[in-house]
Structures are given as C-alpha cells and as structure tokens.
Amino acid sequence: MRKTTLLLASCGLLLTACTLPTPPAQRQDTSSSAASSESSTALQVQGEEIGEGEPATEELTETGSLAERMLPTGVLEVGKLEAPLTLLIFTEHHCSYCRQFLFEIFPRLKTDFLEQGTVKIQIAMLPLQKYQKSTDASLGFICSAAQGKGLVMHDVLFRNPNKSREAILSYAVDLKLSTALLDDCMKSARTKALLEGQQTWAQSLGVDVVPSFFLNGEKFIGLPYYPDLKGRIAEALQKRTEEE
C-alpha cells in the first residue's frame, strides 16, 4: 500500500480512498441523480494504488434492517423511497476505506438520516483489477440484491476475506438465499452486463477513486469525516427547504 495525494480545489479536508483504473469505454444513459460536476471543495486523498499491496484484514459490522430495492441498473437503493436526498456511492469489497465507510459512517447515517426518511443511499460496484475475486464479490452482491438481501450480503462480503464464488454460495446458505438462483445469476450474461454498465456509468461521471460519492449530483471523493458529511447533508436539506 502506498499513499497518493489528489487535490481538487480549496478547503482542506483529509479523506482516504482507493484509486482505480478507468473502466471499459462503453456508453450508457447517465440521467440519474448523480451529475459529473466536481465538488468545489479541496480534498487531500490518501489511498492504495491498483495492482499494489494485499487485501486488508476484514472486520465485523452490522448494517441493521432497512428497506432496500434493486434498481433496473443493478444498483442497490437503501432507505425510504420518498427521501428528498440521494447519496450515491461507488464502492468495492476489498477497499479498506470502503469497508471503513460501512463500519463507521453508515450506522450513523442510518440513525441520523435514513431512518428519518431524509436520505436514501444507492450502492454501485466498481471491481478493482488488483483483487482476483473482486468481480465475483460484485456479482454476488448484485445477485443477492435481486433476492432482497443485498445489504446483508454487502456486510458479509466486507467481513470475510474469502470472496470466491464458492464462498459466496456458502454465505448465501447462512442468509437463507436460494443458492441455485444465486449461482445462475452470477453466471448470467445479463448480470455481468449490469456490472459493466455500472463501470461505464462511473467512467462517464469521472470516477477513478473508491469510495466516491454523489449527494444529489454533487461529487466528492474518499472517506469523509462524519461531521463534514453530516454538515454537507444538512446544507443540502436546507437548500431544498428554501427552494420549496
């Protein structure tokens, strides 16, 4: 692992992230809540270069029970459907900073915003080439979401270092998923096309770091300090209130 510094504009928040190569150059509709405009905040990002280092040690977290929906794009949406703000995250199951987001920040977002119905989260996957089973993990996540248990599989995949197809099927047994359906789904050309579509989407939005976020279209990258993220959300909510 080595440290990388990325500067965007002017503010000085310290963030952490994993950098990744540009996904395959395919095109697809990007008329979702995310926009390609950069945030005007200056960010210093520390992260791991793709192709270097080893997977980090896994830890335990609990995501809790939340309403979840699999969108037609294969993206998992968590929270109340009518929430006024959408936080889109591009993530990956080996990235230590993505795991830290799930363990440390997601539970606070859940309490402060998701359960209050003010924010919903969309989770999109970006496999990292340096990890041999990264694509398997992403496919397993999408296929678990198709059975209504994407969030809990997301948690399991971050907690367990073994992310092979065989391991994912064993996790599915514990989660009471249909292993036959999951196996067929992971082998499906349609599922692989959904994952490739998410990579294309990320490319169109200029995403080259995980985790990357879009709050109602405003882009920011790396693992934020929770008070900064909370303040950003509060400002967005205030802006919506003023516009109504």
PDB file of N, CA and C in Angstrom, residues 19 47 63 67 74 84 89 101-102 107 110 112 119 121 128 138 148 152 193 208 214 218 228 230 233:
ATOM      1  N   THR A  19      -7.597   4.209  -5.288  1.00  0.00           N
ATOM      2  CA  THR A  19      -7.680   4.631  -6.678  1.00  0.00           C
ATOM      3  C   THR A  19      -7.872   3.430  -7.578  1.00  0.00           C
ATOM      4  N   GLY A  47      -4.677   6.910  -0.464  1.00  0.00           N
ATOM      5  CA  GLY A  47      -5.290   5.670  -0.898  1.00  0.00           C
ATOM      6  C   GLY A  47      -4.275   4.677  -1.414  1.00  0.00           C
ATOM      7  N   THR A  63     -25.286  -3.804   9.665  1.00  0.00           N
ATOM      8  CA  THR A  63     -25.958  -2.766   8.916  1.00  0.00           C
ATOM      9  C   THR A  63     -27.372  -2.512   9.425  1.00  0.00           C
ATOM     10  N   ALA A  67     -35.261  -0.739   4.492  1.00  0.00           N
ATOM     11  CA  ALA A  67     -35.900  -1.045   3.220  1.00  0.00           C
ATOM     12  C   ALA A  67     -34.870  -0.957   2.104  1.00  0.00           C
ATOM     13  N   GLY A  74     -29.092  -2.526 -11.525  1.00  0.00           N
ATOM     14  CA  GLY A  74     -28.351  -3.402 -10.635  1.00  0.00           C
ATOM     15  C   GLY A  74     -27.824  -2.687  -9.408  1.00  0.00           C
ATOM     16  N   PRO A  84     -35.826  12.915   0.165  1.00  0.00           N
ATOM     17  CA  PRO A  84     -35.511  14.008  -0.767  1.00  0.00           C
ATOM     18  C   PRO A  84     -34.074  14.018  -1.270  1.00  0.00           C
ATOM     19  N   ILE A  89     -22.962   5.967  -3.826  1.00  0.00           N
ATOM     20  CA  ILE A  89     -21.582   5.604  -3.520  1.00  0.00           C
ATOM     21  C   ILE A  89     -21.108   4.548  -4.502  1.00  0.00           C
ATOM     22  N   PHE A 101     -16.138   2.966   5.653  1.00  0.00           N
ATOM     23  CA  PHE A 101     -17.401   3.696   5.476  1.00  0.00           C
ATOM     24  C   PHE A 101     -18.561   2.864   6.008  1.00  0.00           C
ATOM     25  N   LEU A 102     -18.589   1.583   5.658  1.00  0.00           N
ATOM     26  CA  LEU A 102     -19.687   0.724   6.107  1.00  0.00           C
ATOM     27  C   LEU A 102     -19.678   0.550   7.617  1.00  0.00           C
ATOM     28  N   PRO A 107     -23.599   3.346   9.862  1.00  0.00           N
ATOM     29  CA  PRO A 107     -24.511   3.268  11.003  1.00  0.00           C
ATOM     30  C   PRO A 107     -24.989   4.642  11.486  1.00  0.00           C
ATOM     31  N   LYS A 110     -27.465   5.946   8.974  1.00  0.00           N
ATOM     32  CA  LYS A 110     -28.714   5.203   9.182  1.00  0.00           C
ATOM     33  C   LYS A 110     -29.554   5.839  10.279  1.00  0.00           C
ATOM     34  N   ASP A 112     -29.172   8.958  11.721  1.00  0.00           N
ATOM     35  CA  ASP A 112     -29.415  10.399  11.583  1.00  0.00           C
ATOM     36  C   ASP A 112     -30.277  10.759  10.381  1.00  0.00           C
ATOM     37  N   VAL A 119     -32.679  10.864   3.682  1.00  0.00           N
ATOM     38  CA  VAL A 119     -31.636  10.444   2.746  1.00  0.00           C
ATOM     39  C   VAL A 119     -31.852   8.976   2.396  1.00  0.00           C
ATOM     40  N   ILE A 121     -29.639   5.858   0.189  1.00  0.00           N
ATOM     41  CA  ILE A 121     -28.309   5.553  -0.321  1.00  0.00           C
ATOM     42  C   ILE A 121     -28.421   4.600  -1.495  1.00  0.00           C
ATOM     43  N   LEU A 128     -12.045  -3.927  -8.593  1.00  0.00           N
ATOM     44  CA  LEU A 128     -10.651  -3.492  -8.704  1.00  0.00           C
ATOM     45  C   LEU A 128      -9.821  -4.621  -9.302  1.00  0.00           C
ATOM     46  N   SER A 138     -18.635  -8.553  -6.503  1.00  0.00           N
ATOM     47  CA  SER A 138     -19.607  -7.590  -7.033  1.00  0.00           C
ATOM     48  C   SER A 138     -20.822  -8.303  -7.614  1.00  0.00           C
ATOM     49  N   GLY A 148     -33.416  -9.660  -2.567  1.00  0.00           N
ATOM     50  CA  GLY A 148     -33.855  -8.838  -1.451  1.00  0.00           C
ATOM     51  C   GLY A 148     -32.927  -8.801  -0.263  1.00  0.00           C
ATOM     52  N   VAL A 152     -27.296  -7.085   3.453  1.00  0.00           N
ATOM     53  CA  VAL A 152     -26.684  -8.024   4.391  1.00  0.00           C
ATOM     54  C   VAL A 152     -25.535  -8.785   3.724  1.00  0.00           C
ATOM     55  N   ALA A 193     -23.518  -7.821 -17.586  1.00  0.00           N
ATOM     56  CA  ALA A 193     -23.784  -6.579 -18.321  1.00  0.00           C
ATOM     57  C   ALA A 193     -24.189  -5.463 -17.370  1.00  0.00           C
ATOM     58  N   ASP A 208     -12.601   7.793 -10.535  1.00  0.00           N
ATOM     59  CA  ASP A 208     -11.389   6.979 -10.598  1.00  0.00           C
ATOM     60  C   ASP A 208     -10.865   6.645  -9.205  1.00  0.00           C
ATOM     61  N   PHE A 214     -21.822  10.876  -4.606  1.00  0.00           N
ATOM     62  CA  PHE A 214     -22.589  11.942  -5.241  1.00  0.00           C
ATOM     63  C   PHE A 214     -23.814  12.203  -4.371  1.00  0.00           C
ATOM     64  N   GLU A 218     -23.806  16.220  -6.477  1.00  0.00           N
ATOM     65  CA  GLU A 218     -22.546  16.876  -6.092  1.00  0.00           C
ATOM     66  C   GLU A 218     -21.510  15.817  -5.742  1.00  0.00           C
ATOM     67  N   ASP A 228     -18.227  16.337   8.692  1.00  0.00           N
ATOM     68  CA  ASP A 228     -18.234  17.042   7.409  1.00  0.00           C
ATOM     69  C   ASP A 228     -19.353  16.536   6.513  1.00  0.00           C
ATOM     70  N   LYS A 230     -22.107  15.023   7.509  1.00  0.00           N
ATOM     71  CA  LYS A 230     -23.376  15.429   8.124  1.00  0.00           C
ATOM     72  C   LYS A 230     -23.693  16.882   7.799  1.00  0.00           C
ATOM     73  N   ILE A 233     -24.850  17.203   4.184  1.00  0.00           N
ATOM     74  CA  ILE A 233     -26.238  16.758   4.032  1.00  0.00           C
ATOM     75  C   ILE A 233     -27.198  17.802   4.584  1.00  0.00           C
TER      76      ILE A 233
END
